[in-house]
mmCIF file of N, CA, C and O in Angstrom:
data_model
loop_
_atom_site.group_PDB
_atom_site.id
_atom_site.type_symbol
_atom_site.label_atom_id
_atom_site.label_comp_id
_atom_site.label_asym_id
_atom_site.label_seq_id
_atom_site.Cartn_x
_atom_site.Cartn_y
_atom_site.Cartn_z
ATOM 1 N N UNK A 57 62.292 149.996 131.499
ATOM 2 C CA UNK A 57 63.561 149.758 132.187
ATOM 3 C C UNK A 57 64.576 150.811 131.733
ATOM 4 O O UNK A 57 65.105 150.737 130.625
ATOM 5 N N UNK A 58 64.837 151.771 132.581
ATOM 6 C CA UNK A 58 65.709 152.901 132.247
ATOM 7 C C UNK A 58 67.176 152.492 132.385
ATOM 8 O O UNK A 58 67.651 152.222 133.493
ATOM 9 N N UNK A 59 67.922 152.470 131.262
ATOM 10 C CA UNK A 59 69.324 152.059 131.335
ATOM 11 C C UNK A 59 70.180 153.007 132.165
ATOM 12 O O UNK A 59 71.182 152.603 132.745
ATOM 13 N N UNK A 60 69.777 154.279 132.238
ATOM 14 C CA UNK A 60 70.549 155.235 133.028
ATOM 15 C C UNK A 60 70.476 154.869 134.511
ATOM 16 O O UNK A 60 71.442 155.078 135.255
ATOM 17 N N UNK A 61 69.363 154.273 134.936
ATOM 18 C CA UNK A 61 69.261 153.832 136.336
ATOM 19 C C UNK A 61 70.289 152.749 136.648
ATOM 20 O O UNK A 61 70.866 152.720 137.735
ATOM 21 N N UNK A 62 70.522 151.865 135.689
ATOM 22 C CA UNK A 62 71.535 150.821 135.885
ATOM 23 C C UNK A 62 72.929 151.451 135.983
ATOM 24 O O UNK A 62 73.754 151.007 136.773
ATOM 25 N N UNK A 63 73.161 152.471 135.171
ATOM 26 C CA UNK A 63 74.454 153.167 135.216
ATOM 27 C C UNK A 63 74.612 153.857 136.570
ATOM 28 O O UNK A 63 75.668 153.790 137.193
ATOM 29 N N UNK A 64 73.561 154.510 137.027
ATOM 30 C CA UNK A 64 73.596 155.164 138.343
ATOM 31 C C UNK A 64 73.860 154.145 139.455
ATOM 32 O O UNK A 64 74.614 154.413 140.388
ATOM 33 N N UNK A 65 73.234 152.992 139.352
ATOM 34 C CA UNK A 65 73.424 151.945 140.357
ATOM 35 C C UNK A 65 74.886 151.499 140.396
ATOM 36 O O UNK A 65 75.468 151.331 141.475
ATOM 37 N N UNK A 66 75.481 151.304 139.224
ATOM 38 C CA UNK A 66 76.902 150.924 139.168
ATOM 39 C C UNK A 66 77.765 152.015 139.792
ATOM 40 O O UNK A 66 78.726 151.734 140.508
ATOM 41 N N UNK A 67 77.410 153.273 139.542
ATOM 42 C CA UNK A 67 78.147 154.391 140.136
ATOM 43 C C UNK A 67 78.034 154.353 141.657
ATOM 44 O O UNK A 67 79.026 154.473 142.369
ATOM 45 N N UNK A 68 76.792 154.193 142.153
ATOM 46 C CA UNK A 68 76.560 154.186 143.596
ATOM 47 C C UNK A 68 77.288 153.031 144.281
ATOM 48 O O UNK A 68 77.686 153.144 145.436
ATOM 49 N N UNK A 69 77.456 151.933 143.550
ATOM 50 C CA UNK A 69 78.184 150.786 144.097
ATOM 51 C C UNK A 69 79.692 150.952 143.931
ATOM 52 O O UNK A 69 80.462 150.115 144.388
ATOM 53 N N UNK A 70 80.112 152.012 143.262
ATOM 54 C CA UNK A 70 81.540 152.244 143.052
ATOM 55 C C UNK A 70 82.154 151.298 142.039
ATOM 56 O O UNK A 70 83.367 151.082 142.045
ATOM 57 N N UNK A 71 81.328 150.732 141.168
ATOM 58 C CA UNK A 71 81.804 149.769 140.167
ATOM 59 C C UNK A 71 82.123 150.496 138.862
ATOM 60 O O UNK A 71 81.293 150.587 137.959
ATOM 61 N N UNK A 72 83.323 151.020 138.790
ATOM 62 C CA UNK A 72 83.762 151.820 137.651
ATOM 63 C C UNK A 72 83.673 151.042 136.342
ATOM 64 O O UNK A 72 83.200 151.568 135.332
ATOM 65 N N UNK A 73 84.117 149.812 136.352
ATOM 66 C CA UNK A 73 84.121 149.031 135.109
ATOM 67 C C UNK A 73 82.711 148.781 134.601
ATOM 68 O O UNK A 73 82.442 148.938 133.413
ATOM 69 N N UNK A 74 81.799 148.405 135.491
ATOM 70 C CA UNK A 74 80.413 148.180 135.086
ATOM 71 C C UNK A 74 79.774 149.494 134.625
ATOM 72 O O UNK A 74 79.036 149.515 133.637
ATOM 73 N N UNK A 75 80.067 150.575 135.324
ATOM 74 C CA UNK A 75 79.555 151.893 134.958
ATOM 75 C C UNK A 75 79.891 152.203 133.500
ATOM 76 O O UNK A 75 79.027 152.546 132.703
ATOM 77 N N UNK A 76 81.165 152.049 133.151
ATOM 78 C CA UNK A 76 81.586 152.399 131.796
ATOM 79 C C UNK A 76 81.176 151.356 130.755
ATOM 80 O O UNK A 76 80.944 151.704 129.602
ATOM 81 N N UNK A 77 81.065 150.102 131.127
ATOM 82 C CA UNK A 77 80.543 149.101 130.187
ATOM 83 C C UNK A 77 79.100 149.453 129.810
ATOM 84 O O UNK A 77 78.725 149.412 128.646
ATOM 85 N N UNK A 78 78.301 149.773 130.839
ATOM 86 C CA UNK A 78 76.905 150.134 130.603
ATOM 87 C C UNK A 78 76.792 151.441 129.820
ATOM 88 O O UNK A 78 75.968 151.548 128.907
ATOM 89 N N UNK A 79 77.605 152.422 130.180
ATOM 90 C CA UNK A 79 77.579 153.704 129.480
ATOM 91 C C UNK A 79 77.870 153.509 127.997
ATOM 92 O O UNK A 79 77.145 154.025 127.136
ATOM 93 N N UNK A 80 78.881 152.731 127.682
ATOM 94 C CA UNK A 80 79.236 152.473 126.286
ATOM 95 C C UNK A 80 78.101 151.748 125.566
ATOM 96 O O UNK A 80 77.759 152.077 124.429
ATOM 97 N N UNK A 81 77.492 150.784 126.243
ATOM 98 C CA UNK A 81 76.378 150.034 125.645
ATOM 99 C C UNK A 81 75.177 150.939 125.383
ATOM 100 O O UNK A 81 74.550 150.852 124.324
ATOM 101 N N UNK A 82 74.862 151.815 126.310
ATOM 102 C CA UNK A 82 73.730 152.734 126.133
ATOM 103 C C UNK A 82 73.972 153.648 124.937
ATOM 104 O O UNK A 82 73.073 153.863 124.114
ATOM 105 N N UNK A 83 75.177 154.165 124.813
ATOM 106 C CA UNK A 83 75.502 155.027 123.672
ATOM 107 C C UNK A 83 75.356 154.239 122.372
ATOM 108 O O UNK A 83 74.730 154.720 121.413
ATOM 109 N N UNK A 84 75.928 153.045 122.326
ATOM 110 C CA UNK A 84 75.851 152.230 121.110
ATOM 111 C C UNK A 84 74.402 151.898 120.753
ATOM 112 O O UNK A 84 73.996 152.027 119.595
ATOM 113 N N UNK A 85 73.628 151.478 121.755
ATOM 114 C CA UNK A 85 72.224 151.133 121.503
ATOM 115 C C UNK A 85 71.446 152.348 121.000
ATOM 116 O O UNK A 85 70.622 152.236 120.093
ATOM 117 N N UNK A 86 71.701 153.502 121.586
ATOM 118 C CA UNK A 86 71.030 154.739 121.189
ATOM 119 C C UNK A 86 71.351 155.082 119.737
ATOM 120 O O UNK A 86 70.460 155.399 118.951
ATOM 121 N N UNK A 87 72.639 154.986 119.367
ATOM 122 C CA UNK A 87 73.036 155.307 117.988
ATOM 123 C C UNK A 87 72.436 154.313 116.997
ATOM 124 O O UNK A 87 72.017 154.698 115.906
ATOM 125 N N UNK A 88 72.394 153.037 117.369
ATOM 126 C CA UNK A 88 71.812 152.020 116.481
ATOM 127 C C UNK A 88 70.329 152.276 116.270
ATOM 128 O O UNK A 88 69.843 152.217 115.143
ATOM 129 N N UNK A 89 69.603 152.526 117.373
ATOM 130 C CA UNK A 89 68.159 152.726 117.290
ATOM 131 C C UNK A 89 67.793 154.018 116.575
ATOM 132 O O UNK A 89 66.961 154.027 115.676
ATOM 133 N N UNK A 90 68.389 155.099 117.011
ATOM 134 C CA UNK A 90 67.978 156.418 116.521
ATOM 135 C C UNK A 90 68.506 156.720 115.123
ATOM 136 O O UNK A 90 67.823 157.355 114.326
ATOM 137 N N UNK A 91 69.722 156.260 114.803
ATOM 138 C CA UNK A 91 70.357 156.639 113.545
ATOM 139 C C UNK A 91 70.761 155.461 112.670
ATOM 140 O O UNK A 91 71.359 155.652 111.614
ATOM 141 N N UNK A 92 70.488 154.237 113.149
ATOM 142 C CA UNK A 92 70.903 153.031 112.429
ATOM 143 C C UNK A 92 72.403 153.063 112.118
ATOM 144 O O UNK A 92 72.856 152.679 111.040
ATOM 145 N N UNK A 93 73.147 153.565 113.093
ATOM 146 C CA UNK A 93 74.600 153.703 112.935
ATOM 147 C C UNK A 93 75.283 152.389 113.289
ATOM 148 O O UNK A 93 74.941 151.744 114.283
ATOM 149 N N UNK A 94 76.235 152.002 112.477
ATOM 150 C CA UNK A 94 77.069 150.829 112.750
ATOM 151 C C UNK A 94 78.181 151.279 113.686
ATOM 152 O O UNK A 94 79.110 151.973 113.267
ATOM 153 N N UNK A 95 78.070 150.897 114.950
ATOM 154 C CA UNK A 95 79.016 151.400 115.944
ATOM 155 C C UNK A 95 80.425 150.832 115.767
ATOM 156 O O UNK A 95 81.364 151.318 116.387
ATOM 157 N N UNK A 96 80.581 149.817 114.922
ATOM 158 C CA UNK A 96 81.916 149.294 114.641
ATOM 159 C C UNK A 96 82.521 149.990 113.422
ATOM 160 O O UNK A 96 83.690 149.820 113.128
ATOM 161 N N UNK A 97 81.705 150.768 112.730
ATOM 162 C CA UNK A 97 82.174 151.464 111.535
ATOM 163 C C UNK A 97 82.305 152.951 111.775
ATOM 164 O O UNK A 97 82.618 153.400 112.877
ATOM 165 N N UNK A 98 82.023 153.718 110.746
ATOM 166 C CA UNK A 98 82.151 155.172 110.823
ATOM 167 C C UNK A 98 80.845 155.781 111.324
ATOM 168 O O UNK A 98 80.106 156.409 110.578
ATOM 169 N N UNK A 99 80.574 155.575 112.605
ATOM 170 C CA UNK A 99 79.335 156.075 113.191
ATOM 171 C C UNK A 99 79.257 157.592 113.175
ATOM 172 O O UNK A 99 78.179 158.165 113.068
ATOM 173 N N UNK A 100 80.424 158.262 113.248
ATOM 174 C CA UNK A 100 80.417 159.726 113.240
ATOM 175 C C UNK A 100 79.793 160.260 111.948
ATOM 176 O O UNK A 100 78.983 161.191 111.981
ATOM 177 N N UNK A 101 80.151 159.663 110.829
ATOM 178 C CA UNK A 101 79.616 160.113 109.541
ATOM 179 C C UNK A 101 78.114 159.872 109.460
ATOM 180 O O UNK A 101 77.365 160.710 108.940
ATOM 181 N N UNK A 102 77.664 158.743 109.969
ATOM 182 C CA UNK A 102 76.229 158.444 109.966
ATOM 183 C C UNK A 102 75.465 159.493 110.784
ATOM 184 O O UNK A 102 74.395 159.952 110.376
ATOM 185 N N UNK A 103 76.016 159.881 111.926
ATOM 186 C CA UNK A 103 75.371 160.903 112.738
ATOM 187 C C UNK A 103 75.362 162.247 112.018
ATOM 188 O O UNK A 103 74.353 162.958 112.028
ATOM 189 N N UNK A 104 76.467 162.589 111.365
ATOM 190 C CA UNK A 104 76.522 163.840 110.594
ATOM 191 C C UNK A 104 75.449 163.852 109.502
ATOM 192 O O UNK A 104 74.783 164.858 109.290
ATOM 193 N N UNK A 105 75.308 162.728 108.799
ATOM 194 C CA UNK A 105 74.300 162.621 107.735
ATOM 195 C C UNK A 105 72.888 162.818 108.274
ATOM 196 O O UNK A 105 71.993 163.230 107.548
ATOM 197 N N UNK A 106 72.700 162.532 109.549
ATOM 198 C CA UNK A 106 71.396 162.681 110.187
ATOM 199 C C UNK A 106 71.248 164.014 110.911
ATOM 200 O O UNK A 106 70.312 164.199 111.691
ATOM 201 N N UNK A 107 72.173 164.927 110.675
ATOM 202 C CA UNK A 107 72.050 166.275 111.209
ATOM 203 C C UNK A 107 72.466 166.464 112.656
ATOM 204 O O UNK A 107 72.130 167.483 113.263
ATOM 205 N N UNK A 108 73.189 165.507 113.215
ATOM 206 C CA UNK A 108 73.662 165.646 114.589
ATOM 207 C C UNK A 108 74.793 166.681 114.603
ATOM 208 O O UNK A 108 75.694 166.638 113.764
ATOM 209 N N UNK A 109 74.709 167.607 115.541
ATOM 210 C CA UNK A 109 75.707 168.670 115.643
ATOM 211 C C UNK A 109 77.087 168.095 115.942
ATOM 212 O O UNK A 109 77.217 167.103 116.671
ATOM 213 N N UNK A 110 78.095 168.742 115.396
ATOM 214 C CA UNK A 110 79.477 168.298 115.582
ATOM 215 C C UNK A 110 79.861 168.262 117.065
ATOM 216 O O UNK A 110 80.591 167.364 117.500
ATOM 217 N N UNK A 111 79.359 169.200 117.855
ATOM 218 C CA UNK A 111 79.668 169.225 119.290
ATOM 219 C C UNK A 111 79.133 167.979 119.992
ATOM 220 O O UNK A 111 79.779 167.436 120.890
ATOM 221 N N UNK A 112 77.965 167.497 119.576
ATOM 222 C CA UNK A 112 77.382 166.290 120.168
ATOM 223 C C UNK A 112 78.196 165.069 119.753
ATOM 224 O O UNK A 112 78.479 164.187 120.579
ATOM 225 N N UNK A 113 78.599 165.026 118.501
ATOM 226 C CA UNK A 113 79.422 163.909 118.017
ATOM 227 C C UNK A 113 80.738 163.865 118.786
ATOM 228 O O UNK A 113 81.184 162.797 119.207
ATOM 229 N N UNK A 114 81.333 165.022 119.027
ATOM 230 C CA UNK A 114 82.586 165.085 119.781
ATOM 231 C C UNK A 114 82.368 164.617 121.221
ATOM 232 O O UNK A 114 83.197 163.899 121.774
ATOM 233 N N UNK A 115 81.252 165.006 121.821
ATOM 234 C CA UNK A 115 80.952 164.580 123.194
ATOM 235 C C UNK A 115 80.775 163.064 123.260
ATOM 236 O O UNK A 115 81.258 162.412 124.180
ATOM 237 N N UNK A 116 80.085 162.506 122.285
ATOM 238 C CA UNK A 116 79.913 161.045 122.230
ATOM 239 C C UNK A 116 81.277 160.372 122.096
ATOM 240 O O UNK A 116 81.564 159.388 122.778
ATOM 241 N N UNK A 117 82.116 160.913 121.231
ATOM 242 C CA UNK A 117 83.451 160.359 121.039
ATOM 243 C C UNK A 117 84.242 160.390 122.350
ATOM 244 O O UNK A 117 84.921 159.413 122.693
ATOM 245 N N UNK A 118 84.157 161.498 123.082
ATOM 246 C CA UNK A 118 84.860 161.603 124.366
ATOM 247 C C UNK A 118 84.331 160.570 125.361
ATOM 248 O O UNK A 118 85.111 159.927 126.067
ATOM 249 N N UNK A 119 83.009 160.403 125.417
ATOM 250 C CA UNK A 119 82.432 159.408 126.325
ATOM 251 C C UNK A 119 82.883 158.000 125.960
ATOM 252 O O UNK A 119 83.234 157.197 126.834
ATOM 253 N N UNK A 120 82.893 157.691 124.666
ATOM 254 C CA UNK A 120 83.331 156.363 124.228
ATOM 255 C C UNK A 120 84.807 156.141 124.541
ATOM 256 O O UNK A 120 85.206 155.050 124.937
ATOM 257 N N UNK A 121 85.613 157.189 124.394
ATOM 258 C CA UNK A 121 87.038 157.086 124.744
ATOM 259 C C UNK A 121 87.217 156.880 126.249
ATOM 260 O O UNK A 121 88.043 156.074 126.676
ATOM 261 N N UNK A 122 86.452 157.633 127.058
ATOM 262 C CA UNK A 122 86.513 157.447 128.512
ATOM 263 C C UNK A 122 86.133 156.018 128.880
ATOM 264 O O UNK A 122 86.763 155.390 129.726
ATOM 265 N N UNK A 123 85.090 155.508 128.222
ATOM 266 C CA UNK A 123 84.642 154.146 128.512
ATOM 267 C C UNK A 123 85.727 153.133 128.157
ATOM 268 O O UNK A 123 86.020 152.230 128.943
ATOM 269 N N UNK A 124 86.319 153.288 126.990
ATOM 270 C CA UNK A 124 87.374 152.356 126.572
ATOM 271 C C UNK A 124 88.546 152.393 127.545
ATOM 272 O O UNK A 124 89.078 151.348 127.932
ATOM 273 N N UNK A 125 88.928 153.588 127.954
ATOM 274 C CA UNK A 125 90.045 153.717 128.885
ATOM 275 C C UNK A 125 89.687 153.094 130.235
ATOM 276 O O UNK A 125 90.480 152.361 130.816
ATOM 277 N N UNK A 126 88.491 153.374 130.727
ATOM 278 C CA UNK A 126 88.102 152.890 132.051
ATOM 279 C C UNK A 126 87.965 151.375 132.105
ATOM 280 O O UNK A 126 88.265 150.761 133.126
ATOM 281 N N UNK A 127 87.517 150.785 131.030
ATOM 282 C CA UNK A 127 87.339 149.339 131.006
ATOM 283 C C UNK A 127 88.687 148.627 131.136
ATOM 284 O O UNK A 127 88.771 147.557 131.730
ATOM 285 N N UNK A 128 89.736 149.257 130.640
ATOM 286 C CA UNK A 128 91.051 148.609 130.642
ATOM 287 C C UNK A 128 92.028 149.187 131.649
ATOM 288 O O UNK A 128 93.192 148.816 131.657
ATOM 289 N N UNK A 129 91.575 150.090 132.517
ATOM 290 C CA UNK A 129 92.428 150.627 133.570
ATOM 291 C C UNK A 129 91.771 150.377 134.912
ATOM 292 O O UNK A 129 90.555 150.295 135.008
ATOM 293 N N UNK A 130 92.553 150.293 135.966
ATOM 294 C CA UNK A 130 91.987 149.913 137.258
ATOM 295 C C UNK A 130 91.253 151.018 138.006
ATOM 296 O O UNK A 130 90.574 150.748 138.979
ATOM 297 N N UNK A 131 91.354 152.276 137.571
ATOM 298 C CA UNK A 131 90.792 153.340 138.398
ATOM 299 C C UNK A 131 90.377 154.550 137.574
ATOM 300 O O UNK A 131 91.113 154.996 136.709
ATOM 301 N N UNK A 132 89.199 155.035 137.840
ATOM 302 C CA UNK A 132 88.719 156.309 137.300
ATOM 303 C C UNK A 132 88.092 157.050 138.473
ATOM 304 O O UNK A 132 87.369 156.468 139.270
ATOM 305 N N UNK A 133 88.338 158.335 138.559
ATOM 306 C CA UNK A 133 87.816 159.115 139.672
ATOM 307 C C UNK A 133 86.298 159.242 139.597
ATOM 308 O O UNK A 133 85.726 159.342 138.518
ATOM 309 N N UNK A 134 85.667 159.265 140.759
ATOM 310 C CA UNK A 134 84.212 159.416 140.841
ATOM 311 C C UNK A 134 83.734 160.671 140.120
ATOM 312 O O UNK A 134 82.704 160.652 139.465
ATOM 313 N N UNK A 135 84.471 161.750 140.229
ATOM 314 C CA UNK A 135 84.063 163.006 139.598
ATOM 315 C C UNK A 135 83.926 162.838 138.085
ATOM 316 O O UNK A 135 82.999 163.359 137.468
ATOM 317 N N UNK A 136 84.849 162.125 137.480
ATOM 318 C CA UNK A 136 84.788 161.885 136.036
ATOM 319 C C UNK A 136 83.547 161.066 135.695
ATOM 320 O O UNK A 136 82.890 161.312 134.691
ATOM 321 N N UNK A 137 83.220 160.109 136.538
ATOM 322 C CA UNK A 137 82.027 159.305 136.306
ATOM 323 C C UNK A 137 80.778 160.192 136.365
ATOM 324 O O UNK A 137 79.877 160.054 135.543
ATOM 325 N N UNK A 138 80.731 161.113 137.309
ATOM 326 C CA UNK A 138 79.593 162.029 137.427
ATOM 327 C C UNK A 138 79.478 162.892 136.174
ATOM 328 O O UNK A 138 78.403 163.052 135.607
ATOM 329 N N UNK A 139 80.606 163.428 135.721
ATOM 330 C CA UNK A 139 80.611 164.263 134.515
ATOM 331 C C UNK A 139 80.136 163.470 133.303
ATOM 332 O O UNK A 139 79.349 163.968 132.488
ATOM 333 N N UNK A 140 80.604 162.247 133.177
ATOM 334 C CA UNK A 140 80.240 161.424 132.025
ATOM 335 C C UNK A 140 78.770 161.008 132.065
ATOM 336 O O UNK A 140 78.100 160.982 131.031
ATOM 337 N N UNK A 141 78.247 160.711 133.243
ATOM 338 C CA UNK A 141 76.829 160.383 133.365
ATOM 339 C C UNK A 141 75.977 161.586 132.982
ATOM 340 O O UNK A 141 74.995 161.465 132.239
ATOM 341 N N UNK A 142 76.370 162.768 133.428
ATOM 342 C CA UNK A 142 75.646 163.990 133.089
ATOM 343 C C UNK A 142 75.671 164.225 131.570
ATOM 344 O O UNK A 142 74.658 164.553 130.963
ATOM 345 N N UNK A 143 76.831 164.034 130.960
ATOM 346 C CA UNK A 143 76.946 164.200 129.494
ATOM 347 C C UNK A 143 76.056 163.224 128.751
ATOM 348 O O UNK A 143 75.375 163.587 127.789
ATOM 349 N N UNK A 144 76.046 161.971 129.191
ATOM 350 C CA UNK A 144 75.207 160.958 128.545
ATOM 351 C C UNK A 144 73.735 161.359 128.611
ATOM 352 O O UNK A 144 73.033 161.286 127.611
ATOM 353 N N UNK A 145 73.291 161.795 129.768
ATOM 354 C CA UNK A 145 71.888 162.160 129.933
ATOM 355 C C UNK A 145 71.515 163.345 129.025
ATOM 356 O O UNK A 145 70.427 163.393 128.500
ATOM 357 N N UNK A 146 72.438 164.277 128.850
ATOM 358 C CA UNK A 146 72.176 165.412 127.965
ATOM 359 C C UNK A 146 72.075 164.963 126.517
ATOM 360 O O UNK A 146 71.276 165.496 125.743
ATOM 361 N N UNK A 147 72.856 163.980 126.128
ATOM 362 C CA UNK A 147 72.861 163.508 124.746
ATOM 363 C C UNK A 147 71.613 162.694 124.430
ATOM 364 O O UNK A 147 70.933 162.939 123.438
ATOM 365 N N UNK A 148 71.316 161.703 125.278
ATOM 366 C CA UNK A 148 70.220 160.793 124.948
ATOM 367 C C UNK A 148 68.870 161.255 125.468
ATOM 368 O O UNK A 148 67.858 160.668 125.161
ATOM 369 N N UNK A 149 68.885 162.306 126.280
ATOM 370 C CA UNK A 149 67.622 162.892 126.765
ATOM 371 C C UNK A 149 67.107 162.303 127.973
ATOM 372 O O UNK A 149 66.724 161.508 128.521
#
């Protein structure tokens, strides 16, 4: 069951809030599984300790910030959703 497919489905349905809820969950699940990172704590440091490049950590941080903003705001442009989905796929493979 590919979580990115669920994110794509939310995008295709125009459901911005679901899109970003799923995106945030996929990032958190990926960090927990791959790096045993506590996503409520200092996950950036855990990723650094595991050799994750600073540019990737910054991209993850930007995606998480976009998700937090989108969940609590009524509108995010489709283009931003496309960019964020592309970034997620590059990070998690």
